[in-house]
Amino acid sequence: MNIWFMTSLVILSLYGTFSLDNGLARTPPMGWMAWERFRCNIDCVNDPDNCIGEKLFMQIADHMSTDGFKDVGYEYVAIDDCWMSHQRDSNGKLYGNTTRFPSGIKRLADYVHSKGLKLGIYEDYGKLTCAGYPGSLDHLEVDAQTFADWGVDYLKFDGCYSNPKVMDTGYPQMTKALNKTGIPIVFSCSWPDYQRASGMKPNYTLIGDNCNLWRNFNDIQDSWDSVTSIIDYYAKEHDTLAAAQGPGKWNDPDMVIIGDFGLSYDQSKSQMAMWSIFASPLMMSNDLRSVSDEAKEILLNKEIIAVNQDALGVMGRQVYKTGAMEVWTKPLVNKSFATVFLNRNTNGMPRSISMTLKDMGYNTGVDHYTLRDVYLHKSLGNYGINDQFTATVNPTGVVMVTASISTT
Amino acid sequence: MNIWFMTSLVILSLYGTFSLDNGLARTPPMGWMAWERFRCNIDCVNDPDNCIGEKLFMQIADHMSTDGFKDVGYEYVAIDDCWMSHQRDSNGKLYGNTTRFPSGIKRLADYVHSKGLKLGIYEDYGKLTCAGYPGSLDHLEVDAQTFADWGVDYLKFDGCYSNPKVMDTGYPQMTKALNKTGIPIVFSCSWPDYQRASGMKPNYTLIGDNCNLWRNFNDIQDSWDSVTSIIDYYAKEHDTLAAAQGPGKWNDPDMVIIGDFGLSYDQSKSQMAMWSIFASPLMMSNDLRSVSDEAKEILLNKEIIAVNQDALGVMGRQVYKTGAMEVWTKPLVNKSFATVFLNRNTNGMPRSISMTLKDMGYNTGVDHYTLRDVYLHKSLGNYGINDQFTATVNPTGVVMVTASISTT
């Protein structure tokens, strides 16, 4: 019996459980979340089709279940901020805005469940949510129980109107409150992002013990600049973040914006590839009622989703960078790998890069691999570990390959 | 007889002609140019389909003439840098690289002409071109005559390896040399861009007298950031640039990158709309052999091209800016107008803006207009000058309308 296990037992005996024990998110959560695309649009009078209300979430659930998203693993339909009434009820409980959610959140959860999907919801550890709705401060247990009673499956717990210094104790209190309900609810924490933004160094061991996923960096916006700023942050902080991550606990670079207004086709392929190399949650924020066929094809790419959902759950790392060309490799089960060649240039022409598989980071002692282009759905043949592989990559685009042990 | 006319006569008598007299480019030139998309790719061994050589230009001419581009006004197929041999011939004349242009430039011009199109070529006022090929310095007359002999219809005259301070006398020498050939050749000058970059204030009166079009600002790159940086420069320098421009003489914000890798669908619509509001040359730089249907639809939009090609040739101006929403209006013939609502935000949701037609800059004393959405190809009905028009604009996208005098 090692010291860690003994310590755990002591803590366990003192506090009941010392960490999140919901058994969820063994692979990165996949689904849809309202915020990036629909924000705090509460104007159902002038914009009835796009306001934050039950109709939107029901329509999204319909499309997720019928348009192929559910089939490839997208599961959560997640409400973000601005769903609540501005007051708690007479019992101190939260409830949905009655005009926009006339049927109530429980009924919405039932509807989402009837489609074979799961419901996500949003709250905030502070006094208020970011948009000024009631926060959970001093109401952690009642709110956790309310969500459990409604059948909520996923909670995004934001950190506005809160002091990042108290989060190391505050967020675990919510973990405990969620555990206490006995209902498994994926717990998404904004904790480290607020600490980073205030100059603190997040304690990822503690965060990983208490959350299924957590935001590390700025909110994503609908632009390539925003996507690349996140990629750059993950490159810079790789060692810390990779160590924190694994089945049940994930770094979250924020939503997937494919199908929105700001990314080109190539840039959309790049976000999907990089989020999969990171083993990041794939929570789309788009209008599933009208995403283009091009966007849908990227979002439904099973070969790339398989990389994202690989059971090892390892965050890929940047194995090479020169000029504006980056190469990222992620180890997969069975000594397989996935590699993304990302061309950050914007100067017109596709650019070629040649590397040996060894330099691509294929370091498990295997001599020969079969490579496959997961966007072209095409085998690229067999390569020895010291053979050069050449990728020709569009500006702001990617080439993404998987490598499995060669059987020939 | 005013003093300006008398002075002109004096100069005319001294120098033969005092300005470009080719009668060309009465509306902004339209066509295709190799640079942004194909750069100085001279590797025909490894990349035979995309290298700077006659095959590429012939294929582009084929697609321009058969895919609808010629029909809507795209006319010039323009070679950029890297087409030459590194040495002049024994008579001091330029000639095309014999491996990549085995038939010679004259034959290529003949081919392009046979498709009902015109050929553009590239040289540089300095000692060398930007990519290091022979420049025209000390060879202005022989080079002008060579281009004329080949049947070249358009010359982009760059300014690398040259002193911006001598351009006010140097570029007009090339104007004179072109005039002297007797062959009408559109003359595109990089003169003001090099002067701006070196901190000088370009003399746009002189430039307008000597060039059909001229670059003002940095080379465009394949990104939304690059497009918006150009729009911002045109907003800042509007009064100077608008005064310089008119039939036969155009500010050139550089190539249209629609159909390449870096712009989203909405961003592509934005570039097309803004370049048309500016009355800018529409020189595409893309791979016409493989542009998407979406891109083609934007590039072939006749209603927007009509705005670009309007006979007044006036550069539109920014009539309103708040936060990230900009409104630009361009006067057209018959007291008509075109207006672009540009949403510079990247925050998820389309945004609405309401303005009276008067505030949109419709200032010709007309009381009622019929508005039309030129992307939706749809009439929007009649509006009084004090009525509010509301546009709902996607992030990084546009709404573009034209307004004609209402007949009801």
XYZ file of C-alpha atoms in Angstrom, chain A:
408
model
C 0.000 0.000 0.000
C 1.667 3.178 -1.098
C 1.628 6.525 0.589
C -0.720 8.026 -1.972
C -3.308 5.359 -1.463
C -3.088 5.666 2.327
C -3.491 9.418 2.124
C -6.469 8.948 -0.141
C -8.075 6.643 2.375
C -7.592 9.127 5.164
C -9.146 11.932 3.120
C -11.897 9.641 1.948
C -12.779 8.787 5.527
C -12.862 12.447 6.496
C -14.882 13.806 3.590
C -16.834 10.887 2.171
C -15.250 11.288 -1.272
C -12.185 13.324 -2.081
C -12.841 13.702 -5.764
C -15.312 13.521 -8.567
C -16.505 9.942 -8.783
C -19.056 9.992 -11.574
C -17.186 7.617 -13.877
C -18.047 9.850 -16.841
C -16.147 11.292 -19.776
C -13.718 8.392 -20.207
C -13.198 9.913 -23.653
C -13.526 13.631 -24.449
C -17.161 14.775 -24.255
C -18.820 15.446 -27.606
C -21.876 17.528 -28.244
C -23.141 21.021 -28.828
C -23.150 24.176 -26.720
C -25.080 27.384 -27.344
C -22.645 30.100 -26.370
C -20.250 30.914 -29.207
C -22.967 30.965 -31.869
C -26.044 32.178 -29.955
C -24.556 34.121 -27.011
C -27.035 35.791 -24.663
C -29.714 36.376 -27.285
C -32.870 36.635 -25.165
C -34.895 38.592 -27.718
C -37.533 36.012 -28.608
C -39.875 38.755 -29.786
C -37.702 39.940 -32.673
C -35.580 36.844 -33.122
C -37.787 33.900 -32.135
C -35.772 31.310 -34.043
C -32.418 32.147 -32.523
C -33.101 33.213 -28.948
C -32.002 31.201 -25.924
C -35.160 29.194 -25.261
C -36.446 25.632 -25.285
C -37.377 25.803 -28.969
C -33.752 26.298 -30.011
C -32.489 23.414 -27.880
C -35.244 21.092 -29.059
C -34.462 21.885 -32.692
C -30.760 21.346 -32.108
C -31.545 18.001 -30.444
C -33.675 17.067 -33.459
C -30.854 17.817 -35.856
C -28.238 16.119 -33.699
C -30.256 12.942 -33.635
C -31.382 12.896 -37.281
C -28.479 14.413 -39.228
C -25.848 11.886 -38.260
C -24.242 13.694 -35.348
C -25.525 11.321 -32.691
C -24.378 8.351 -34.741
C -20.746 9.468 -34.677
C -20.733 10.302 -30.962
C -22.085 13.811 -30.390
C -24.155 13.417 -27.280
C -24.641 16.526 -25.130
C -26.958 19.409 -26.003
C -25.718 22.098 -23.666
C -27.482 25.259 -22.588
C -25.088 28.072 -21.702
C -25.721 31.346 -19.832
C -28.997 33.321 -19.886
C -31.430 30.450 -19.391
C -32.547 31.367 -15.870
C -35.093 33.533 -14.222
C -33.426 36.513 -12.587
C -34.724 35.404 -9.173
C -34.634 32.119 -7.324
C -38.014 30.692 -6.292
C -39.419 30.798 -2.754
C -37.441 27.660 -1.885
C -34.216 29.229 -3.099
C -34.182 27.111 -6.238
C -33.197 28.171 -9.731
C -35.731 27.929 -12.536
C -35.733 28.653 -16.248
C -37.043 31.926 -17.662
C -40.737 31.089 -17.989
C -41.254 32.931 -21.266
C -38.359 31.319 -23.078
C -38.522 27.938 -21.323
C -42.290 27.644 -20.728
C -42.136 23.869 -20.286
C -39.346 24.041 -17.727
C -35.897 22.503 -17.834
C -37.007 19.058 -16.659
C -39.312 18.715 -19.625
C -36.542 19.875 -21.913
C -34.249 17.227 -20.407
C -36.940 14.626 -21.041
C -37.219 15.756 -24.656
C -33.478 15.621 -25.184
C -33.342 12.173 -23.556
C -36.152 10.972 -25.803
C -33.838 11.689 -28.731
C -31.142 9.492 -27.208
C -29.126 12.564 -26.190
C -28.113 14.241 -22.943
C -28.738 17.721 -21.574
C -26.080 20.158 -20.446
C -26.708 23.249 -18.364
C -24.762 26.272 -17.156
C -24.160 27.904 -13.807
C -21.437 29.991 -12.200
C -19.505 29.556 -8.975
C -19.753 33.284 -8.171
C -22.438 35.610 -6.970
C -23.760 36.062 -10.522
C -23.294 34.369 -13.873
C -21.245 36.253 -16.472
C -24.464 37.663 -17.946
C -25.788 38.690 -14.530
C -28.144 35.832 -13.647
C -28.109 34.277 -10.134
C -24.842 32.472 -9.379
C -24.433 29.399 -7.215
C -22.489 31.034 -4.399
C -24.018 29.881 -1.100
C -26.406 27.641 -3.052
C -24.115 24.866 -4.237
C -26.034 21.961 -2.731
C -29.488 23.121 -3.687
C -28.371 23.883 -7.226
C -26.603 20.538 -7.634
C -29.745 18.796 -6.399
C -31.967 20.884 -8.697
C -29.890 19.894 -11.714
C -29.946 16.257 -10.612
C -33.717 16.386 -10.122
C -34.206 17.781 -13.588
C -32.151 15.024 -15.164
C -29.301 17.282 -16.239
C -26.291 15.305 -17.488
C -23.579 17.949 -17.800
C -22.818 21.159 -15.928
C -20.623 23.981 -17.199
C -19.635 25.894 -14.084
C -18.308 29.358 -14.904
C -16.255 31.687 -12.705
C -17.546 35.226 -13.177
C -18.150 37.382 -10.092
C -15.896 35.145 -8.069
C -12.414 35.402 -6.621
C -9.993 33.029 -8.414
C -8.118 32.619 -5.131
C -11.058 30.846 -3.492
C -11.680 28.503 -6.427
C -9.287 25.822 -5.119
C -11.709 25.291 -2.273
C -14.895 26.492 -3.945
C -15.026 24.308 -7.033
C -14.337 21.118 -5.001
C -17.336 22.023 -2.847
C -19.466 21.823 -5.961
C -17.785 18.523 -6.873
C -18.859 17.242 -3.490
C -22.389 18.591 -3.917
C -22.674 16.861 -7.278
C -21.329 13.608 -5.855
C -23.859 13.850 -3.061
C -26.796 13.840 -5.463
C -25.835 10.351 -6.561
C -26.624 11.326 -10.140
C -23.699 11.217 -12.583
C -23.258 14.710 -14.044
C -20.270 15.668 -16.180
C -18.588 18.577 -14.401
C -16.975 21.258 -16.579
C -14.950 23.832 -14.666
C -13.758 27.285 -15.713
C -11.521 27.383 -12.651
C -8.029 27.250 -14.247
C -8.916 29.812 -16.905
C -9.864 32.394 -14.291
C -6.760 31.616 -12.280
C -4.533 31.938 -15.349
C -6.178 35.228 -16.302
C -5.472 36.592 -12.822
C -1.828 35.532 -12.932
C -2.129 32.419 -10.764
C -0.689 29.001 -11.554
C -3.553 26.490 -11.597
C -3.140 23.319 -9.528
C -4.011 20.799 -12.205
C -3.759 17.815 -9.894
C -6.511 19.247 -7.756
C -8.498 20.356 -10.804
C -8.201 16.914 -12.384
C -9.441 15.331 -9.172
C -12.530 17.519 -9.166
C -13.588 18.152 -12.744
C -14.219 16.096 -15.879
C -13.065 18.953 -18.066
C -11.851 22.463 -17.597
C -11.279 25.582 -19.620
C -7.644 26.727 -19.779
C -7.700 29.804 -21.942
C -9.770 32.643 -23.403
C -13.250 32.109 -24.825
C -13.095 31.128 -28.463
C -14.387 33.682 -30.993
C -15.496 33.122 -34.568
C -12.108 33.700 -36.176
C -8.952 31.947 -37.287
C -6.949 34.310 -35.075
C -8.821 32.974 -32.083
C -8.252 29.337 -33.089
C -4.533 29.888 -33.588
C -4.183 31.793 -30.297
C -5.555 28.716 -28.540
C -3.242 26.383 -30.464
C -0.310 28.609 -29.484
C -1.317 28.527 -25.832
C -1.532 24.727 -25.906
C 1.900 24.563 -27.536
C 3.419 26.839 -24.904
C 1.801 25.085 -21.915
C 1.914 21.602 -23.388
C 3.814 19.770 -20.676
C 1.652 21.060 -17.860
C -1.602 20.449 -19.700
C -0.687 17.037 -21.098
C 0.218 15.822 -17.625
C -3.165 16.885 -16.265
C -5.219 15.067 -18.868
C -6.525 11.542 -19.274
C -9.704 9.461 -19.244
C -12.293 11.253 -17.123
C -10.394 14.555 -17.041
C -9.795 16.820 -20.013
C -8.329 20.151 -20.929
C -10.952 22.136 -22.814
C -9.797 24.608 -25.492
C -13.433 25.691 -25.903
C -16.042 25.120 -28.558
C -15.724 23.936 -32.136
C -16.797 26.785 -34.434
C -16.935 24.815 -37.677
C -20.093 25.735 -39.613
C -20.087 29.351 -38.416
C -19.019 32.503 -40.262
C -15.327 33.011 -39.593
C -13.398 29.955 -40.744
C -12.575 28.972 -44.306
C -12.919 25.364 -45.393
C -9.224 24.719 -44.765
C -9.291 26.504 -41.404
C -12.300 24.399 -40.408
C -10.384 21.231 -41.203
C -7.519 22.606 -39.130
C -9.640 23.174 -36.033
C -11.139 19.681 -36.258
C -7.705 18.128 -36.707
C -6.042 20.051 -33.892
C -8.880 19.541 -31.407
C -8.586 15.830 -32.134
C -4.829 15.795 -31.713
C -5.336 17.532 -28.356
C -7.994 14.944 -27.351
C -10.180 17.936 -26.622
C -13.895 17.948 -25.970
C -15.749 18.400 -29.264
C -18.575 20.695 -28.277
C -19.808 22.350 -31.441
C -21.325 25.804 -31.286
C -23.055 26.365 -34.600
C -26.494 26.394 -36.118
C -27.065 22.729 -36.877
C -30.242 23.735 -38.710
C -28.217 25.345 -41.459
C -24.564 24.252 -41.401
C -23.163 23.672 -44.871
C -22.546 20.221 -46.270
C -18.833 21.021 -46.251
C -18.897 21.763 -42.520
C -21.007 18.699 -41.816
C -18.561 16.469 -43.668
C -15.722 17.726 -41.452
C -17.697 17.436 -38.230
C -18.863 13.906 -39.065
C -15.450 12.572 -40.098
C -15.315 9.254 -38.253
C -11.603 8.702 -38.752
C -10.781 12.001 -37.089
C -13.317 11.482 -34.328
C -11.657 8.117 -33.657
C -8.382 9.949 -33.066
C -10.128 12.394 -30.747
C -11.841 9.574 -28.844
C -8.844 7.252 -28.661
C -8.873 5.359 -25.389
C -5.400 6.495 -24.309
C -6.657 10.064 -24.054
C -3.197 11.537 -24.511
C -2.786 15.141 -25.602
C -0.657 15.298 -28.740
C 2.503 17.353 -28.771
C 4.251 19.616 -31.204
C 7.161 17.550 -32.514
C 8.412 20.088 -35.029
C 8.082 23.734 -35.863
C 9.855 25.730 -38.500
C 8.735 29.008 -39.916
C 5.013 28.694 -40.021
C 4.856 24.913 -40.415
C 3.973 22.887 -37.324
C 3.825 19.141 -36.866
C 1.809 17.637 -34.008
C 1.724 13.953 -33.085
C -0.578 12.071 -30.715
C 0.003 8.499 -29.583
C -2.973 6.159 -29.966
C -3.751 2.660 -28.710
C -1.871 -0.284 -30.245
C 1.261 1.783 -30.773
C -0.549 3.756 -33.460
C -0.158 7.499 -33.981
C -1.953 10.432 -35.516
C -0.059 13.386 -36.969
C -1.210 16.792 -38.108
C 0.860 18.974 -40.437
C -0.403 22.521 -39.950
C 0.605 25.287 -42.367
C 0.309 28.648 -40.619
C 1.404 30.597 -43.695
C -1.004 32.804 -45.619
C 1.165 33.199 -48.692
C -0.817 31.666 -51.483
C 0.719 28.315 -52.274
C 0.481 24.954 -50.555
C 3.786 24.113 -48.940
C 5.505 20.747 -48.723
C 7.304 19.324 -45.741
C 9.226 16.048 -45.570
C 10.090 14.244 -42.345
C 11.024 10.759 -41.241
C 8.448 8.916 -39.170
C 11.008 8.930 -36.390
C 11.122 12.722 -36.475
C 7.325 12.725 -36.486
C 7.638 11.243 -32.974
C 6.825 7.594 -33.704
C 8.910 6.398 -30.806
C 7.485 3.078 -29.645
C 10.141 0.899 -31.238
C 7.968 -0.197 -34.159
C 9.837 -0.349 -37.478
C 7.112 -0.059 -40.101
C 3.843 1.780 -40.296
C 0.933 1.992 -42.696
C -0.090 5.608 -43.169
C -3.558 6.844 -43.980
C -4.864 10.290 -44.889
C -7.935 10.752 -42.710
C -9.361 13.651 -44.717
C -8.930 11.922 -48.070
C -9.916 8.551 -46.545
C -7.052 7.002 -48.415
C -4.199 4.688 -47.568
C -0.794 6.215 -48.234
C 1.130 2.942 -48.130
C 3.831 1.557 -45.893
C 6.736 3.512 -44.448
C 9.787 2.486 -42.488
C 10.540 4.494 -39.381
C 13.447 6.213 -41.155
C 11.568 6.819 -44.407
C 10.610 10.355 -45.334
C 6.949 11.212 -45.438
C 5.996 14.288 -47.474
C 2.886 16.326 -46.789
C 1.755 19.172 -49.043
C -0.328 21.497 -46.939
C -2.638 24.330 -47.956
C -2.177 27.762 -46.342
C -3.992 27.765 -42.956
C -4.827 24.131 -43.622
C -3.715 20.712 -42.503
C -2.745 17.313 -43.709
C -3.747 14.716 -41.135
C -2.563 11.127 -41.136
C -2.868 8.124 -38.905
C -0.203 5.454 -38.649
C -0.833 1.870 -37.629
C 1.655 -0.948 -37.317
C 2.366 -2.306 -40.752
C 1.380 -5.906 -41.209
C 3.335 -6.366 -44.416
